[in-house]
Amino acid sequence: AIGVITGGTVQALFQLPFVLKNNSRKTCVINQIQKSCGCTEVNCSKTRLLSGESAVVSVTLNIRGLYGE
């Protein structure tokens, strides 16, 4: 979970980096990252990870004009 954004938050854009590491012995291929909300953008630094390699998945959440839970 990303956490809770309290009411009155001035910042409307939140950038959250996640590190993925391929701990398997095989190459991992990222074909698709599916987002569940139009307020979210997702980018991945690599789509092919060899064994032991890492990639950064950057998530940007834009809550400008959104209200509620």
PDB file of C-alpha atoms in Angstrom:
ATOM      1  CA  ALA A   1       0.000   0.000   0.000  1.00  0.00           C
ATOM      2  CA  ILE A   2       1.145   3.506  -0.754  1.00  0.00           C
ATOM      3  CA  GLY A   3      -0.329   4.977   2.430  1.00  0.00           C
ATOM      4  CA  VAL A   4      -2.835   7.640   3.387  1.00  0.00           C
ATOM      5  CA  ILE A   5      -2.895  11.153   1.967  1.00  0.00           C
ATOM      6  CA  THR A   6      -4.599  13.448   4.448  1.00  0.00           C
ATOM      7  CA  GLY A   7      -7.053  16.212   3.592  1.00  0.00           C
ATOM      8  CA  GLY A   8      -5.574  19.628   3.008  1.00  0.00           C
ATOM      9  CA  THR A   9      -2.505  18.223   1.285  1.00  0.00           C
ATOM     10  CA  VAL A  10      -0.976  20.992  -0.814  1.00  0.00           C
ATOM     11  CA  GLN A  11       1.080  18.664  -2.971  1.00  0.00           C
ATOM     12  CA  ALA A  12      -0.931  17.176  -5.844  1.00  0.00           C
ATOM     13  CA  LEU A  13       1.782  15.025  -7.457  1.00  0.00           C
ATOM     14  CA  PHE A  14       3.381  12.147  -5.587  1.00  0.00           C
ATOM     15  CA  GLN A  15       6.281  10.199  -7.074  1.00  0.00           C
ATOM     16  CA  LEU A  16       6.949   6.759  -5.670  1.00  0.00           C
ATOM     17  CA  PRO A  17       9.881   4.645  -6.883  1.00  0.00           C
ATOM     18  CA  PHE A  18       9.814   0.862  -6.355  1.00  0.00           C
ATOM     19  CA  VAL A  19      12.832  -1.365  -6.999  1.00  0.00           C
ATOM     20  CA  LEU A  20      12.252  -4.766  -8.598  1.00  0.00           C
ATOM     21  CA  LYS A  21      15.030  -7.343  -8.452  1.00  0.00           C
ATOM     22  CA  ASN A  22      15.158 -10.553 -10.437  1.00  0.00           C
ATOM     23  CA  ASN A  23      16.181 -13.138  -7.836  1.00  0.00           C
ATOM     24  CA  SER A  24      15.623 -16.066 -10.192  1.00  0.00           C
ATOM     25  CA  ARG A  25      18.203 -17.770 -12.380  1.00  0.00           C
ATOM     26  CA  LYS A  26      16.269 -16.952 -15.541  1.00  0.00           C
ATOM     27  CA  THR A  27      15.732 -13.734 -17.486  1.00  0.00           C
ATOM     28  CA  CYS A  28      12.579 -11.895 -16.457  1.00  0.00           C
ATOM     29  CA  VAL A  29      10.657  -9.937 -19.103  1.00  0.00           C
ATOM     30  CA  ILE A  30       8.175  -7.246 -18.083  1.00  0.00           C
ATOM     31  CA  ASN A  31       5.561  -7.195 -20.844  1.00  0.00           C
ATOM     32  CA  GLN A  32       3.002  -4.932 -19.217  1.00  0.00           C
ATOM     33  CA  ILE A  33       2.369  -2.917 -16.086  1.00  0.00           C
ATOM     34  CA  GLN A  34      -1.334  -2.415 -15.519  1.00  0.00           C
ATOM     35  CA  LYS A  35      -2.571   0.586 -13.583  1.00  0.00           C
ATOM     36  CA  SER A  36      -5.991   0.691 -11.972  1.00  0.00           C
ATOM     37  CA  CYS A  37      -6.655   4.435 -11.966  1.00  0.00           C
ATOM     38  CA  GLY A  38      -6.446   7.283 -14.468  1.00  0.00           C
ATOM     39  CA  CYS A  39      -4.679   9.412 -11.859  1.00  0.00           C
ATOM     40  CA  THR A  40      -1.655   7.089 -11.966  1.00  0.00           C
ATOM     41  CA  GLU A  41       1.238   6.904 -14.429  1.00  0.00           C
ATOM     42  CA  VAL A  42       3.762   4.063 -14.322  1.00  0.00           C
ATOM     43  CA  ASN A  43       7.168   3.764 -16.012  1.00  0.00           C
ATOM     44  CA  CYS A  44       9.779   1.034 -15.747  1.00  0.00           C
ATOM     45  CA  SER A  45      13.492   1.640 -16.300  1.00  0.00           C
ATOM     46  CA  LYS A  46      13.990  -1.795 -17.942  1.00  0.00           C
ATOM     47  CA  THR A  47      11.761  -4.411 -19.512  1.00  0.00           C
ATOM     48  CA  ARG A  48      14.290  -7.261 -19.497  1.00  0.00           C
ATOM     49  CA  LEU A  49      16.071  -8.245 -16.289  1.00  0.00           C
ATOM     50  CA  LEU A  50      18.852 -10.791 -16.301  1.00  0.00           C
ATOM     51  CA  SER A  51      19.429 -12.852 -13.173  1.00  0.00           C
ATOM     52  CA  GLY A  52      20.423 -10.521 -10.324  1.00  0.00           C
ATOM     53  CA  GLU A  53      19.527  -7.316 -12.184  1.00  0.00           C
ATOM     54  CA  SER A  54      17.195  -4.645 -10.830  1.00  0.00           C
ATOM     55  CA  ALA A  55      14.799  -2.133 -12.365  1.00  0.00           C
ATOM     56  CA  VAL A  56      13.036   0.913 -10.972  1.00  0.00           C
ATOM     57  CA  VAL A  57       9.277   1.200 -11.386  1.00  0.00           C
ATOM     58  CA  SER A  58       8.321   4.863 -11.017  1.00  0.00           C
ATOM     59  CA  VAL A  59       4.730   5.555 -10.022  1.00  0.00           C
ATOM     60  CA  THR A  60       3.337   9.082 -10.263  1.00  0.00           C
ATOM     61  CA  LEU A  61       0.030   9.765  -8.529  1.00  0.00           C
ATOM     62  CA  ASN A  62      -1.787  12.963  -9.515  1.00  0.00           C
ATOM     63  CA  ILE A  63      -4.560  13.753  -7.023  1.00  0.00           C
ATOM     64  CA  ARG A  64      -5.203  17.297  -8.232  1.00  0.00           C
ATOM     65  CA  GLY A  65      -8.970  17.866  -8.073  1.00  0.00           C
ATOM     66  CA  LEU A  66      -9.740  14.470  -6.474  1.00  0.00           C
ATOM     67  CA  TYR A  67     -11.650  14.086  -3.224  1.00  0.00           C
ATOM     68  CA  GLY A  68     -12.788  11.125  -1.121  1.00  0.00           C
ATOM     69  CA  GLU A  69     -11.302   7.851   0.047  1.00  0.00           C
TER      70      GLU A  69
END
